Every structure is written in C-alpha cells, then in structure tokens.
Amino acid sequence: MGLKEEIEAIEEEIAETPYNKSTEHHVGRLKAKLAEKKEKLERQQSGSGGGGGYAVEKTGDATVALVGFPSVGKSTLLNALTNAESEVGEYEFTTLNVHPGMLKYRGANIQLLDVPGLISGAADGRGGGQAVLSVVRTADLVLFLLSVFEVEQYDRLREELYANKVRLDTSPPNVSVSKRHKGGIRVTTSGDVGLEDETIKGVLREYGYVNADVTIREELTIDELVDALMDNREYLPSAVAVNKADLIEPDYKEGVDENLRSLGLDPEETVFISAEEERGLDALKETIWERLGLIRVYMDKPGRGIDYEEPLVLREGHHTVDDALDRLGGSFDERFKFARVTGASAKHDEQQVGRDHELADEDVLRIVARK
Ligand SMILES: Nc1nc2c(ncn2[C@@H]2O[C@H](COP(=O)(O)OP(=O)(O)OP(=O)(O)O)[C@@H](O)[C@H]2O)c(=O)[nH]1
Ligand SMILES: [Mg+2]
C-alpha cells in the first residue's frame, strides 16, 4: 500500500469509528498516525516537485494575505488600497503570481499580498495552490475576501487553510512536553481537559515518546493535542470583507447577514465593501489595523523633538519597550538605561520605565541611553 492509500485508509477508519469514551483512545492514535503520514507525504512531494514556491520579500510593519476565490475582486481591492498595479480581469485566474502592494495607514506601512485564487484541493497540491498557501503562512493576518453572492465560499477557504496547518483566530494549545530518561509518560492536567489520560499517552506514544512529562492547562480536542505536538502549525488572526456590495439591493442585505451567521460570522464584524466603487474602504483599513493589533509610538529624539510624522509601528504581541528597541536597531539595545513614556500606558507624563513596559497607541517614547 502506498502512502496515499494508507492515508485514505486511516481517514476512512476515523470517519467510520463512532467517537465516544471507549473509542477515544483508538481515534487519538489514528489521528496522530494520520498527521505523521501526511507530513511524510508532503516531504516526498516537495522533494520531487522542485518547489517553485513564490518568494515574496516581507517588508513594512506587517503583512496581510488577501485570500479569496477567483474573481471576487482581490486585484481590484489591492489596487484601490495600495500603490500596486495588479491585473484586473473579467475572467477567472487573472492573477497567477503573488502581487504585493503597500497600504499606508496612520503612518504604518502594511504590505498586502494579492495571492491567486485559492481553489478547492489547493492543500493537496492541485492547482498550484501549495505555493499560495506557503505565502499565506508567512503573513501576520489573513483577510478573506468574499463575493456578496457567494459568502459560503468562506467555509471552503478556511478548510484549505486548515489542511495546510494554518490555525485561525485561536492561540496555540497550552501544552508542554519534556522528555525524561525513565518512568514512562506522565500526564499532568489542570482540571478536566476533555481527554482521558490514556488517550493522551496513546497519542504521545504514536509520536515516539517513551518517557515524558506532558502538562496540559486547558480543555483540548485530539486534533488540538496533535497540533501541539507538531511544530509547524501557524496561528494567525483573520478578518472578513464582503465585496461587490454595490451590486445588491438594500433588502438583500438581511439575507446575506443570515448566511454569514450560519457560517459562524458576525455581520457586525464583517466589512461590506465595494472595491470597484471604493466604498467601505476606511472601515476595512480600520479593521485591518485592529486585527493586526498595531500601535503607533512617537519617538522623542534628543535635540530633535517628537517625530509625529513617522511613528514606530508595533504589532500585536510586540508592544514592549524592548520590542521598540529591537525595531530601532543600532546600538540602543546595549546602551539602554531606561525610557520615559507619556501617553495612555503611562501613570503620569514622562514616567520612567524599563524594557518590559507595555506601550499603547500614540505613546511618546524617549530612550535614555549611555553615551
Ligand atoms: N460590481 C463590482 N464589481 C467588482 C468589484 N470588485 C471587483 N469587481 C469586478 O470583478 C471582476 C474580477 O475582479 P478581480 O479584481 O480581477 O478579481 P480577483 O479576485 O483578483 O480574480 P483572480 O485574480 O482571477 O483571482 C472584475 O471584472 C472587476 O471589475 C466590486 O466591488 N463591484
Ligand atoms: Mg486578481
């Protein structure tokens, strides 16, 4: 049996096995085995195919991947938001390469990547989708673009990304594993994590662990446990825009909202736009800004005053003074004594802070360094 057939056989067995407490252990082992075989198949394929992935240089303060089916208006939107010129066509698949463009918003440079139509089967290597997906994985935010007439495409897009190890709008599972020399596999959980100890041990054994300590601090599914053990899952935030809103009558909107809700989307958090008529774009930029968790920090430079023109832009999870030092480069890092902050994150003007201080949007920051 070839690897592909083995994978299919395991998938079939998982589908046919009713999931309950008595089968949980077995299903756990099957899922672990499945993930491993898929990995192996991928390594084989990438080894023989010669790759051909897109190399897009990441520049700017953050990168957004624009993901959607052919003809939903990705190129039109990129052209409306950025300085790029992406080909717009009335036929499908006009964009066959990744087109980067730079969106300037509130002093930030946000790189937008218009990637070719992500079609079903992309994650299996069909339709050249693999290269597309590898670009998406490197982004800081996934922006789904849907046509107002086909919002249900959202499900298929998410499935493609999931199959390619992109986990959206969730944080990495709170699981830690450390190898030991003896004593078998020891499971420590905080409360009921939703899986039997035996299931957890079975999954770990499938991955070759003989002696290990595993600590789980939240409720988990088997799939999430498998994710935690693989180190190639990408955890990204996402946002959704619905395009071609100019083509619907106002009373059609309620139906679209209903469809969005059935997809698990909140219509209030979904941005309706017309890329062609350039409507709704301010709200979209605002959403991109928020989902990336961007903040502006105005640097107060000795002798030069506060630079309000070109703020330092920091991303979600990188809001500390230390992160600012990283971005400033040069020798600030070694010479750092302390910083002074004025703004929303400070208790009072010119508060003296250290490296760990969390900055807020529009703070003014002065670095005091050794000569
Ligand atoms: N009415 C209307 N038409 C739009 C809008 N946005 C895009 N279009 C049209 O839809 C068609 C497809 O637009 P593209 O921007 O090429 O779509 P795409 O997603 O880049 O397509 P691929 O590159 O093939 O994946 C073009 O004819 C656009 O003019 C919109 O907001 N309203
Ligand atoms: Mg296009």
mmCIF file of N, CA, C and O in Angstrom, residues 246-281:
data_model
loop_
_atom_site.group_PDB
_atom_site.id
_atom_site.type_symbol
_atom_site.label_atom_id
_atom_site.label_comp_id
_atom_site.label_asym_id
_atom_site.label_seq_id
_atom_site.Cartn_x
_atom_site.Cartn_y
_atom_site.Cartn_z
ATOM 1 N N ASP A 246 -21.988 46.838 -3.898
ATOM 2 C CA ASP A 246 -22.724 47.779 -4.767
ATOM 3 C C ASP A 246 -23.742 47.072 -5.648
ATOM 4 O O ASP A 246 -24.661 47.685 -6.177
ATOM 5 N N LEU A 247 -23.605 45.744 -5.786
ATOM 6 C CA LEU A 247 -24.489 45.015 -6.699
ATOM 7 C C LEU A 247 -25.787 44.524 -6.064
ATOM 8 O O LEU A 247 -26.645 43.976 -6.742
ATOM 9 N N ILE A 248 -25.920 44.708 -4.739
ATOM 10 C CA ILE A 248 -27.143 44.193 -4.113
ATOM 11 C C ILE A 248 -28.094 45.326 -3.722
ATOM 12 O O ILE A 248 -27.679 46.434 -3.434
ATOM 13 N N GLU A 249 -29.368 44.969 -3.711
ATOM 14 C CA GLU A 249 -30.394 45.891 -3.246
ATOM 15 C C GLU A 249 -30.356 45.881 -1.715
ATOM 16 O O GLU A 249 -30.018 44.861 -1.118
ATOM 17 N N PRO A 250 -30.717 47.007 -1.102
ATOM 18 C CA PRO A 250 -30.667 47.070 0.368
ATOM 19 C C PRO A 250 -31.418 45.923 1.054
ATOM 20 O O PRO A 250 -30.950 45.398 2.074
ATOM 21 N N ASP A 251 -32.551 45.493 0.495
ATOM 22 C CA ASP A 251 -33.315 44.446 1.187
ATOM 23 C C ASP A 251 -32.704 43.050 1.014
ATOM 24 O O ASP A 251 -33.155 42.087 1.615
ATOM 25 N N TYR A 252 -31.673 42.950 0.226
ATOM 26 C CA TYR A 252 -30.974 41.675 0.044
ATOM 27 C C TYR A 252 -29.972 41.446 1.172
ATOM 28 O O TYR A 252 -29.606 40.327 1.483
ATOM 29 N N LYS A 253 -29.584 42.556 1.806
ATOM 30 C CA LYS A 253 -28.535 42.533 2.836
ATOM 31 C C LYS A 253 -28.883 41.606 4.005
ATOM 32 O O LYS A 253 -28.031 40.887 4.517
ATOM 33 N N GLU A 254 -30.176 41.620 4.413
ATOM 34 C CA GLU A 254 -30.581 40.796 5.564
ATOM 35 C C GLU A 254 -30.310 39.318 5.291
ATOM 36 O O GLU A 254 -29.850 38.579 6.166
ATOM 37 N N GLY A 255 -30.547 38.898 4.046
ATOM 38 C CA GLY A 255 -30.279 37.511 3.660
ATOM 39 C C GLY A 255 -28.795 37.180 3.733
ATOM 40 O O GLY A 255 -28.404 36.093 4.174
ATOM 41 N N VAL A 256 -27.962 38.134 3.312
ATOM 42 C CA VAL A 256 -26.516 37.923 3.362
ATOM 43 C C VAL A 256 -26.076 37.791 4.819
ATOM 44 O O VAL A 256 -25.300 36.899 5.180
ATOM 45 N N ASP A 257 -26.615 38.675 5.671
ATOM 46 C CA ASP A 257 -26.292 38.622 7.105
ATOM 47 C C ASP A 257 -26.642 37.252 7.686
ATOM 48 O O ASP A 257 -25.889 36.681 8.474
ATOM 49 N N GLU A 258 -27.811 36.752 7.263
ATOM 50 C CA GLU A 258 -28.258 35.442 7.750
ATOM 51 C C GLU A 258 -27.262 34.359 7.339
ATOM 52 O O GLU A 258 -26.872 33.508 8.137
ATOM 53 N N ASN A 259 -26.817 34.416 6.087
ATOM 54 C CA ASN A 259 -25.824 33.443 5.601
ATOM 55 C C ASN A 259 -24.520 33.553 6.381
ATOM 56 O O ASN A 259 -23.891 32.545 6.696
ATOM 57 N N LEU A 260 -24.132 34.788 6.676
ATOM 58 C CA LEU A 260 -22.892 34.990 7.432
ATOM 59 C C LEU A 260 -23.010 34.344 8.809
ATOM 60 O O LEU A 260 -22.108 33.642 9.268
ATOM 61 N N ARG A 261 -24.163 34.563 9.442
ATOM 62 C CA ARG A 261 -24.369 33.996 10.777
ATOM 63 C C ARG A 261 -24.293 32.475 10.730
ATOM 64 O O ARG A 261 -23.705 31.844 11.602
ATOM 65 N N SER A 262 -24.866 31.883 9.696
ATOM 66 C CA SER A 262 -24.842 30.415 9.627
ATOM 67 C C SER A 262 -23.425 29.901 9.378
ATOM 68 O O SER A 262 -23.133 28.723 9.579
ATOM 69 N N LEU A 263 -22.529 30.782 8.958
ATOM 70 C CA LEU A 263 -21.119 30.398 8.783
ATOM 71 C C LEU A 263 -20.311 30.684 10.053
ATOM 72 O O LEU A 263 -19.099 30.532 10.065
ATOM 73 N N GLY A 264 -21.028 31.153 11.069
ATOM 74 C CA GLY A 264 -20.340 31.458 12.325
ATOM 75 C C GLY A 264 -19.722 32.843 12.334
ATOM 76 O O GLY A 264 -18.887 33.158 13.174
ATOM 77 N N LEU A 265 -20.130 33.689 11.376
ATOM 78 C CA LEU A 265 -19.586 35.046 11.314
ATOM 79 C C LEU A 265 -20.585 36.054 11.846
ATOM 80 O O LEU A 265 -21.788 35.907 11.652
ATOM 81 N N ASP A 266 -20.064 37.080 12.507
ATOM 82 C CA ASP A 266 -20.919 38.151 12.999
ATOM 83 C C ASP A 266 -20.971 39.240 11.923
ATOM 84 O O ASP A 266 -19.952 39.833 11.597
ATOM 85 N N PRO A 267 -22.155 39.499 11.358
ATOM 86 C CA PRO A 267 -22.256 40.513 10.282
ATOM 87 C C PRO A 267 -21.706 41.870 10.715
ATOM 88 O O PRO A 267 -21.189 42.624 9.887
ATOM 89 N N GLU A 268 -21.800 42.159 12.023
ATOM 90 C CA GLU A 268 -21.291 43.434 12.536
ATOM 91 C C GLU A 268 -19.770 43.538 12.395
ATOM 92 O O GLU A 268 -19.219 44.624 12.280
ATOM 93 N N GLU A 269 -19.113 42.385 12.445
ATOM 94 C CA GLU A 269 -17.657 42.387 12.372
ATOM 95 C C GLU A 269 -17.153 42.081 10.971
ATOM 96 O O GLU A 269 -15.956 41.930 10.742
ATOM 97 N N THR A 270 -18.089 41.954 10.043
ATOM 98 C CA THR A 270 -17.744 41.689 8.654
ATOM 99 C C THR A 270 -17.881 43.007 7.897
ATOM 100 O O THR A 270 -18.881 43.698 8.058
ATOM 101 N N VAL A 271 -16.862 43.349 7.135
ATOM 102 C CA VAL A 271 -16.881 44.650 6.470
ATOM 103 C C VAL A 271 -17.450 44.520 5.059
ATOM 104 O O VAL A 271 -16.922 43.777 4.233
ATOM 105 N N PHE A 272 -18.529 45.235 4.806
ATOM 106 C CA PHE A 272 -19.105 45.249 3.460
ATOM 107 C C PHE A 272 -18.426 46.344 2.654
ATOM 108 O O PHE A 272 -18.378 47.497 3.098
ATOM 109 N N ILE A 273 -17.915 45.977 1.483
ATOM 110 C CA ILE A 273 -17.196 46.959 0.675
ATOM 111 C C ILE A 273 -17.578 46.857 -0.805
ATOM 112 O O ILE A 273 -18.183 45.872 -1.238
ATOM 113 N N SER A 274 -17.217 47.889 -1.526
ATOM 114 C CA SER A 274 -17.202 47.809 -2.987
ATOM 115 C C SER A 274 -15.816 48.246 -3.401
ATOM 116 O O SER A 274 -15.483 49.430 -3.314
ATOM 117 N N ALA A 275 -15.003 47.292 -3.802
ATOM 118 C CA ALA A 275 -13.632 47.610 -4.216
ATOM 119 C C ALA A 275 -13.688 48.496 -5.456
ATOM 120 O O ALA A 275 -12.907 49.433 -5.603
ATOM 121 N N GLU A 276 -14.637 48.192 -6.325
ATOM 122 C CA GLU A 276 -14.751 48.923 -7.584
ATOM 123 C C GLU A 276 -15.146 50.382 -7.357
ATOM 124 O O GLU A 276 -14.573 51.288 -7.930
ATOM 125 N N GLU A 277 -16.114 50.600 -6.498
ATOM 126 C CA GLU A 277 -16.578 51.968 -6.240
ATOM 127 C C GLU A 277 -15.889 52.600 -5.042
ATOM 128 O O GLU A 277 -16.265 53.686 -4.605
ATOM 129 N N GLU A 278 -14.911 51.879 -4.522
ATOM 130 C CA GLU A 278 -14.113 52.357 -3.385
ATOM 131 C C GLU A 278 -14.978 52.783 -2.204
ATOM 132 O O GLU A 278 -14.806 53.852 -1.632
ATOM 133 N N ARG A 279 -15.906 51.932 -1.865
ATOM 134 C CA ARG A 279 -16.755 52.195 -0.705
ATOM 135 C C ARG A 279 -16.434 51.223 0.422
ATOM 136 O O ARG A 279 -16.114 50.073 0.173
ATOM 137 N N GLY A 280 -16.541 51.691 1.639
ATOM 138 C CA GLY A 280 -16.286 50.842 2.807
ATOM 139 C C GLY A 280 -14.808 50.628 3.090
ATOM 140 O O GLY A 280 -14.442 49.860 3.984
ATOM 141 N N LEU A 281 -13.953 51.313 2.342
ATOM 142 C CA LEU A 281 -12.518 51.046 2.481
ATOM 143 C C LEU A 281 -11.927 51.586 3.780
ATOM 144 O O LEU A 281 -10.993 50.999 4.324
#
